[in-house]
Amino acid sequence: MNEALTWTDALALQQPQIDRTHQEFVELLNTLAAAVLPQAGAGALPAFDALLAHTEQHFAMEEGWMAATGFTPENCHSRQHQMVLELMREVRSCALDKGEWEPLARLVPALAEWFPQHAEMMDAALVFTMQQLGFDPAQPHAVAAPSGAAAGCGSCAT
């Protein structure tokens, strides 16, 4: 199997829901990597669509946690999510509307390079903020968002 990214303990953030979601992302990315073979074309689309659907849900989960813990909607973590989803949707559009499959093949290594950095910086800051506030995603209404919303990438207002 052609692996784009290997799940290791270094990717774990010690938050069960996010770690499980991140592991699923890596698995789906690897499934796509295996499907993106020369001349695969539309054959890779089901794997891509599964990754896109997962990523939309994954980011929505994190966006909900950010809102609950006081991040402003325009924080850089959210903007990065938006950019990745826009790129993924554009790649899908190129493939379906124009028959251009090369961008999909190039997206796989790009996501494999981006994801660990995003997890280590952006998601780790979110997990840290959740821990500092005592926010439990399993009981999201157990803590109120702080009065000063975080506009930056972490828990400090900018």
PDB file of N, CA, C and O in Angstrom, residues 10-65:
ATOM      1  N   ALA A  10       3.662  10.577  17.920  1.00  0.00           N
ATOM      2  CA  ALA A  10       4.016  11.997  17.812  1.00  0.00           C
ATOM      3  C   ALA A  10       2.846  12.835  17.326  1.00  0.00           C
ATOM      4  O   ALA A  10       2.787  14.038  17.595  1.00  0.00           O
ATOM      5  N   LEU A  11       1.894  12.228  16.627  1.00  0.00           N
ATOM      6  CA  LEU A  11       0.721  12.959  16.144  1.00  0.00           C
ATOM      7  C   LEU A  11      -0.392  13.034  17.196  1.00  0.00           C
ATOM      8  O   LEU A  11      -1.330  13.812  17.042  1.00  0.00           O
ATOM      9  N   ALA A  12      -0.290  12.238  18.231  1.00  0.00           N
ATOM     10  CA  ALA A  12      -1.330  12.202  19.263  1.00  0.00           C
ATOM     11  C   ALA A  12      -1.252  13.448  20.142  1.00  0.00           C
ATOM     12  O   ALA A  12      -0.174  13.909  20.499  1.00  0.00           O
ATOM     13  N   LEU A  13      -2.422  13.989  20.469  1.00  0.00           N
ATOM     14  CA  LEU A  13      -2.519  15.187  21.306  1.00  0.00           C
ATOM     15  C   LEU A  13      -3.091  14.886  22.685  1.00  0.00           C
ATOM     16  O   LEU A  13      -3.376  15.797  23.449  1.00  0.00           O
ATOM     17  N   GLN A  14      -3.279  13.620  22.978  1.00  0.00           N
ATOM     18  CA  GLN A  14      -3.795  13.173  24.280  1.00  0.00           C
ATOM     19  C   GLN A  14      -5.207  13.700  24.558  1.00  0.00           C
ATOM     20  O   GLN A  14      -5.566  13.982  25.690  1.00  0.00           O
ATOM     21  N   GLN A  15      -5.988  13.854  23.511  1.00  0.00           N
ATOM     22  CA  GLN A  15      -7.401  14.193  23.632  1.00  0.00           C
ATOM     23  C   GLN A  15      -8.114  13.132  22.790  1.00  0.00           C
ATOM     24  O   GLN A  15      -7.992  13.135  21.559  1.00  0.00           O
ATOM     25  N   PRO A  16      -8.812  12.202  23.440  1.00  0.00           N
ATOM     26  CA  PRO A  16      -9.329  11.022  22.726  1.00  0.00           C
ATOM     27  C   PRO A  16     -10.133  11.310  21.463  1.00  0.00           C
ATOM     28  O   PRO A  16      -9.915  10.657  20.439  1.00  0.00           O
ATOM     29  N   GLN A  17     -11.061  12.262  21.509  1.00  0.00           N
ATOM     30  CA  GLN A  17     -11.884  12.522  20.319  1.00  0.00           C
ATOM     31  C   GLN A  17     -11.046  13.044  19.164  1.00  0.00           C
ATOM     32  O   GLN A  17     -11.210  12.611  18.030  1.00  0.00           O
ATOM     33  N   ILE A  18     -10.190  13.986  19.453  1.00  0.00           N
ATOM     34  CA  ILE A  18      -9.391  14.563  18.369  1.00  0.00           C
ATOM     35  C   ILE A  18      -8.360  13.557  17.866  1.00  0.00           C
ATOM     36  O   ILE A  18      -8.122  13.465  16.660  1.00  0.00           O
ATOM     37  N   ASP A  19      -7.775  12.765  18.756  1.00  0.00           N
ATOM     38  CA  ASP A  19      -6.813  11.753  18.318  1.00  0.00           C
ATOM     39  C   ASP A  19      -7.485  10.712  17.424  1.00  0.00           C
ATOM     40  O   ASP A  19      -6.937  10.324  16.387  1.00  0.00           O
ATOM     41  N   ARG A  20      -8.675  10.276  17.786  1.00  0.00           N
ATOM     42  CA  ARG A  20      -9.411   9.305  16.965  1.00  0.00           C
ATOM     43  C   ARG A  20      -9.741   9.918  15.597  1.00  0.00           C
ATOM     44  O   ARG A  20      -9.569   9.283  14.558  1.00  0.00           O
ATOM     45  N   THR A  21     -10.172  11.170  15.593  1.00  0.00           N
ATOM     46  CA  THR A  21     -10.506  11.852  14.338  1.00  0.00           C
ATOM     47  C   THR A  21      -9.268  12.039  13.477  1.00  0.00           C
ATOM     48  O   THR A  21      -9.318  11.849  12.254  1.00  0.00           O
ATOM     49  N   HIS A  22      -8.156  12.381  14.106  1.00  0.00           N
ATOM     50  CA  HIS A  22      -6.917  12.546  13.353  1.00  0.00           C
ATOM     51  C   HIS A  22      -6.425  11.217  12.786  1.00  0.00           C
ATOM     52  O   HIS A  22      -5.930  11.160  11.654  1.00  0.00           O
ATOM     53  N   GLN A  23      -6.572  10.164  13.542  1.00  0.00           N
ATOM     54  CA  GLN A  23      -6.180   8.839  13.058  1.00  0.00           C
ATOM     55  C   GLN A  23      -7.032   8.450  11.844  1.00  0.00           C
ATOM     56  O   GLN A  23      -6.514   7.909  10.865  1.00  0.00           O
ATOM     57  N   GLU A  24      -8.318   8.746  11.906  1.00  0.00           N
ATOM     58  CA  GLU A  24      -9.206   8.471  10.773  1.00  0.00           C
ATOM     59  C   GLU A  24      -8.785   9.287   9.553  1.00  0.00           C
ATOM     60  O   GLU A  24      -8.809   8.778   8.421  1.00  0.00           O
ATOM     61  N   PHE A  25      -8.407  10.553   9.756  1.00  0.00           N
ATOM     62  CA  PHE A  25      -7.943  11.394   8.658  1.00  0.00           C
ATOM     63  C   PHE A  25      -6.728  10.745   7.981  1.00  0.00           C
ATOM     64  O   PHE A  25      -6.674  10.646   6.753  1.00  0.00           O
ATOM     65  N   VAL A  26      -5.771  10.291   8.781  1.00  0.00           N
ATOM     66  CA  VAL A  26      -4.563   9.656   8.239  1.00  0.00           C
ATOM     67  C   VAL A  26      -4.940   8.397   7.459  1.00  0.00           C
ATOM     68  O   VAL A  26      -4.428   8.162   6.357  1.00  0.00           O
ATOM     69  N   GLU A  27      -5.838   7.590   7.997  1.00  0.00           N
ATOM     70  CA  GLU A  27      -6.264   6.373   7.304  1.00  0.00           C
ATOM     71  C   GLU A  27      -6.923   6.694   5.968  1.00  0.00           C
ATOM     72  O   GLU A  27      -6.636   6.050   4.951  1.00  0.00           O
ATOM     73  N   LEU A  28      -7.798   7.706   5.954  1.00  0.00           N
ATOM     74  CA  LEU A  28      -8.480   8.086   4.714  1.00  0.00           C
ATOM     75  C   LEU A  28      -7.508   8.698   3.706  1.00  0.00           C
ATOM     76  O   LEU A  28      -7.634   8.468   2.497  1.00  0.00           O
ATOM     77  N   LEU A  29      -6.544   9.465   4.197  1.00  0.00           N
ATOM     78  CA  LEU A  29      -5.527  10.024   3.312  1.00  0.00           C
ATOM     79  C   LEU A  29      -4.709   8.897   2.675  1.00  0.00           C
ATOM     80  O   LEU A  29      -4.417   8.926   1.474  1.00  0.00           O
ATOM     81  N   ASN A  30      -4.390   7.885   3.452  1.00  0.00           N
ATOM     82  CA  ASN A  30      -3.638   6.744   2.922  1.00  0.00           C
ATOM     83  C   ASN A  30      -4.468   5.922   1.938  1.00  0.00           C
ATOM     84  O   ASN A  30      -3.934   5.404   0.953  1.00  0.00           O
ATOM     85  N   THR A  31      -5.746   5.813   2.192  1.00  0.00           N
ATOM     86  CA  THR A  31      -6.634   5.134   1.242  1.00  0.00           C
ATOM     87  C   THR A  31      -6.641   5.888  -0.083  1.00  0.00           C
ATOM     88  O   THR A  31      -6.571   5.285  -1.155  1.00  0.00           O
ATOM     89  N   LEU A  32      -6.703   7.218   0.001  1.00  0.00           N
ATOM     90  CA  LEU A  32      -6.654   8.032  -1.214  1.00  0.00           C
ATOM     91  C   LEU A  32      -5.306   7.878  -1.909  1.00  0.00           C
ATOM     92  O   LEU A  32      -5.248   7.737  -3.137  1.00  0.00           O
ATOM     93  N   ALA A  33      -4.226   7.888  -1.151  1.00  0.00           N
ATOM     94  CA  ALA A  33      -2.889   7.724  -1.741  1.00  0.00           C
ATOM     95  C   ALA A  33      -2.798   6.416  -2.531  1.00  0.00           C
ATOM     96  O   ALA A  33      -2.209   6.385  -3.612  1.00  0.00           O
ATOM     97  N   ALA A  34      -3.390   5.368  -2.003  1.00  0.00           N
ATOM     98  CA  ALA A  34      -3.367   4.077  -2.694  1.00  0.00           C
ATOM     99  C   ALA A  34      -4.243   4.093  -3.947  1.00  0.00           C
ATOM    100  O   ALA A  34      -3.961   3.395  -4.918  1.00  0.00           O
ATOM    101  N   ALA A  35      -5.286   4.911  -3.935  1.00  0.00           N
ATOM    102  CA  ALA A  35      -6.206   4.979  -5.075  1.00  0.00           C
ATOM    103  C   ALA A  35      -5.676   5.874  -6.190  1.00  0.00           C
ATOM    104  O   ALA A  35      -6.073   5.722  -7.347  1.00  0.00           O
ATOM    105  N   VAL A  36      -4.814   6.811  -5.836  1.00  0.00           N
ATOM    106  CA  VAL A  36      -4.285   7.754  -6.825  1.00  0.00           C
ATOM    107  C   VAL A  36      -3.072   7.124  -7.490  1.00  0.00           C
ATOM    108  O   VAL A  36      -1.939   7.337  -7.102  1.00  0.00           O
ATOM    109  N   LEU A  37      -3.334   6.314  -8.462  1.00  0.00           N
ATOM    110  CA  LEU A  37      -2.291   5.660  -9.244  1.00  0.00           C
ATOM    111  C   LEU A  37      -2.295   6.297 -10.628  1.00  0.00           C
ATOM    112  O   LEU A  37      -3.287   6.907 -11.024  1.00  0.00           O
ATOM    113  N   PRO A  38      -1.226   6.140 -11.375  1.00  0.00           N
ATOM    114  CA  PRO A  38      -1.246   6.673 -12.742  1.00  0.00           C
ATOM    115  C   PRO A  38      -2.466   6.148 -13.502  1.00  0.00           C
ATOM    116  O   PRO A  38      -2.807   4.978 -13.413  1.00  0.00           O
ATOM    117  N   GLN A  39      -3.114   7.016 -14.178  1.00  0.00           N
ATOM    118  CA  GLN A  39      -4.309   6.699 -14.973  1.00  0.00           C
ATOM    119  C   GLN A  39      -5.515   6.291 -14.127  1.00  0.00           C
ATOM    120  O   GLN A  39      -6.466   5.742 -14.645  1.00  0.00           O
ATOM    121  N   ALA A  40      -5.494   6.539 -12.800  1.00  0.00           N
ATOM    122  CA  ALA A  40      -6.622   6.144 -11.952  1.00  0.00           C
ATOM    123  C   ALA A  40      -7.850   6.988 -12.263  1.00  0.00           C
ATOM    124  O   ALA A  40      -8.968   6.490 -12.268  1.00  0.00           O
ATOM    125  N   GLY A  41      -7.641   8.272 -12.499  1.00  0.00           N
ATOM    126  CA  GLY A  41      -8.746   9.152 -12.840  1.00  0.00           C
ATOM    127  C   GLY A  41      -9.886   9.064 -11.854  1.00  0.00           C
ATOM    128  O   GLY A  41      -9.695   9.144 -10.643  1.00  0.00           O
ATOM    129  N   ALA A  42     -11.082   8.851 -12.383  1.00  0.00           N
ATOM    130  CA  ALA A  42     -12.292   8.838 -11.575  1.00  0.00           C
ATOM    131  C   ALA A  42     -12.304   7.713 -10.550  1.00  0.00           C
ATOM    132  O   ALA A  42     -13.068   7.771  -9.584  1.00  0.00           O
ATOM    133  N   GLY A  43     -11.459   6.724 -10.714  1.00  0.00           N
ATOM    134  CA  GLY A  43     -11.392   5.629  -9.753  1.00  0.00           C
ATOM    135  C   GLY A  43     -10.965   6.078  -8.365  1.00  0.00           C
ATOM    136  O   GLY A  43     -11.257   5.408  -7.371  1.00  0.00           O
ATOM    137  N   ALA A  44     -10.289   7.224  -8.298  1.00  0.00           N
ATOM    138  CA  ALA A  44      -9.850   7.753  -6.999  1.00  0.00           C
ATOM    139  C   ALA A  44     -10.921   8.607  -6.334  1.00  0.00           C
ATOM    140  O   ALA A  44     -10.797   8.951  -5.156  1.00  0.00           O
ATOM    141  N   LEU A  45     -11.971   8.928  -7.076  1.00  0.00           N
ATOM    142  CA  LEU A  45     -12.984   9.846  -6.548  1.00  0.00           C
ATOM    143  C   LEU A  45     -13.696   9.358  -5.292  1.00  0.00           C
ATOM    144  O   LEU A  45     -13.879  10.150  -4.359  1.00  0.00           O
ATOM    145  N   PRO A  46     -14.092   8.091  -5.165  1.00  0.00           N
ATOM    146  CA  PRO A  46     -14.740   7.659  -3.922  1.00  0.00           C
ATOM    147  C   PRO A  46     -13.845   7.861  -2.694  1.00  0.00           C
ATOM    148  O   PRO A  46     -14.313   8.302  -1.640  1.00  0.00           O
ATOM    149  N   ALA A  47     -12.553   7.566  -2.827  1.00  0.00           N
ATOM    150  CA  ALA A  47     -11.627   7.756  -1.702  1.00  0.00           C
ATOM    151  C   ALA A  47     -11.483   9.245  -1.393  1.00  0.00           C
ATOM    152  O   ALA A  47     -11.419   9.637  -0.223  1.00  0.00           O
ATOM    153  N   PHE A  48     -11.428  10.070  -2.425  1.00  0.00           N
ATOM    154  CA  PHE A  48     -11.326  11.516  -2.215  1.00  0.00           C
ATOM    155  C   PHE A  48     -12.578  12.050  -1.541  1.00  0.00           C
ATOM    156  O   PHE A  48     -12.498  12.844  -0.599  1.00  0.00           O
ATOM    157  N   ASP A  49     -13.742  11.619  -2.016  1.00  0.00           N
ATOM    158  CA  ASP A  49     -15.003  12.088  -1.425  1.00  0.00           C
ATOM    159  C   ASP A  49     -15.126  11.675   0.042  1.00  0.00           C
ATOM    160  O   ASP A  49     -15.638  12.437   0.861  1.00  0.00           O
ATOM    161  N   ALA A  50     -14.642  10.475   0.371  1.00  0.00           N
ATOM    162  CA  ALA A  50     -14.672  10.038   1.776  1.00  0.00           C
ATOM    163  C   ALA A  50     -13.766  10.919   2.623  1.00  0.00           C
ATOM    164  O   ALA A  50     -14.139  11.318   3.734  1.00  0.00           O
ATOM    165  N   LEU A  51     -12.590  11.263   2.102  1.00  0.00           N
ATOM    166  CA  LEU A  51     -11.678  12.141   2.829  1.00  0.00           C
ATOM    167  C   LEU A  51     -12.271  13.535   2.973  1.00  0.00           C
ATOM    168  O   LEU A  51     -12.202  14.133   4.051  1.00  0.00           O
ATOM    169  N   LEU A  52     -12.873  14.058   1.920  1.00  0.00           N
ATOM    170  CA  LEU A  52     -13.479  15.386   1.977  1.00  0.00           C
ATOM    171  C   LEU A  52     -14.620  15.426   2.997  1.00  0.00           C
ATOM    172  O   LEU A  52     -14.681  16.336   3.830  1.00  0.00           O
ATOM    173  N   ALA A  53     -15.499  14.441   2.974  1.00  0.00           N
ATOM    174  CA  ALA A  53     -16.615  14.403   3.931  1.00  0.00           C
ATOM    175  C   ALA A  53     -16.093  14.311   5.368  1.00  0.00           C
ATOM    176  O   ALA A  53     -16.587  15.008   6.269  1.00  0.00           O
ATOM    177  N   HIS A  54     -15.100  13.474   5.576  1.00  0.00           N
ATOM    178  CA  HIS A  54     -14.507  13.349   6.908  1.00  0.00           C
ATOM    179  C   HIS A  54     -13.891  14.675   7.347  1.00  0.00           C
ATOM    180  O   HIS A  54     -14.065  15.104   8.495  1.00  0.00           O
ATOM    181  N   THR A  55     -13.168  15.330   6.447  1.00  0.00           N
ATOM    182  CA  THR A  55     -12.487  16.574   6.776  1.00  0.00           C
ATOM    183  C   THR A  55     -13.494  17.664   7.106  1.00  0.00           C
ATOM    184  O   THR A  55     -13.283  18.454   8.038  1.00  0.00           O
ATOM    185  N   GLU A  56     -14.598  17.710   6.382  1.00  0.00           N
ATOM    186  CA  GLU A  56     -15.657  18.689   6.697  1.00  0.00           C
ATOM    187  C   GLU A  56     -16.194  18.458   8.111  1.00  0.00           C
ATOM    188  O   GLU A  56     -16.346  19.409   8.887  1.00  0.00           O
ATOM    189  N   GLN A  57     -16.462  17.217   8.469  1.00  0.00           N
ATOM    190  CA  GLN A  57     -16.966  16.896   9.807  1.00  0.00           C
ATOM    191  C   GLN A  57     -15.900  17.146  10.867  1.00  0.00           C
ATOM    192  O   GLN A  57     -16.199  17.677  11.942  1.00  0.00           O
ATOM    193  N   HIS A  58     -14.680  16.767  10.584  1.00  0.00           N
ATOM    194  CA  HIS A  58     -13.537  16.937  11.477  1.00  0.00           C
ATOM    195  C   HIS A  58     -13.375  18.426  11.818  1.00  0.00           C
ATOM    196  O   HIS A  58     -13.297  18.809  12.991  1.00  0.00           O
ATOM    197  N   PHE A  59     -13.342  19.262  10.794  1.00  0.00           N
ATOM    198  CA  PHE A  59     -13.161  20.694  11.021  1.00  0.00           C
ATOM    199  C   PHE A  59     -14.373  21.300  11.721  1.00  0.00           C
ATOM    200  O   PHE A  59     -14.222  22.174  12.572  1.00  0.00           O
ATOM    201  N   ALA A  60     -15.577  20.846  11.385  1.00  0.00           N
ATOM    202  CA  ALA A  60     -16.776  21.358  12.058  1.00  0.00           C
ATOM    203  C   ALA A  60     -16.734  21.038  13.552  1.00  0.00           C
ATOM    204  O   ALA A  60     -17.127  21.870  14.388  1.00  0.00           O
ATOM    205  N   MET A  61     -16.252  19.851  13.909  1.00  0.00           N
ATOM    206  CA  MET A  61     -16.121  19.479  15.316  1.00  0.00           C
ATOM    207  C   MET A  61     -15.176  20.447  16.016  1.00  0.00           C
ATOM    208  O   MET A  61     -15.500  20.992  17.079  1.00  0.00           O
ATOM    209  N   GLU A  62     -14.011  20.682  15.419  1.00  0.00           N
ATOM    210  CA  GLU A  62     -13.053  21.594  16.024  1.00  0.00           C
ATOM    211  C   GLU A  62     -13.594  23.024  16.079  1.00  0.00           C
ATOM    212  O   GLU A  62     -13.377  23.736  17.063  1.00  0.00           O
ATOM    213  N   GLU A  63     -14.300  23.434  15.047  1.00  0.00           N
ATOM    214  CA  GLU A  63     -14.888  24.784  15.028  1.00  0.00           C
ATOM    215  C   GLU A  63     -15.897  24.933  16.178  1.00  0.00           C
ATOM    216  O   GLU A  63     -15.955  25.984  16.825  1.00  0.00           O
ATOM    217  N   GLY A  64     -16.654  23.895  16.438  1.00  0.00           N
ATOM    218  CA  GLY A  64     -17.600  23.931  17.558  1.00  0.00           C
ATOM    219  C   GLY A  64     -16.885  24.076  18.885  1.00  0.00           C
ATOM    220  O   GLY A  64     -17.318  24.833  19.760  1.00  0.00           O
ATOM    221  N   TRP A  65     -15.787  23.366  19.034  1.00  0.00           N
ATOM    222  CA  TRP A  65     -15.004  23.480  20.268  1.00  0.00           C
ATOM    223  C   TRP A  65     -14.392  24.866  20.400  1.00  0.00           C
ATOM    224  O   TRP A  65     -14.347  25.425  21.490  1.00  0.00           O
TER     225      TRP A  65
END
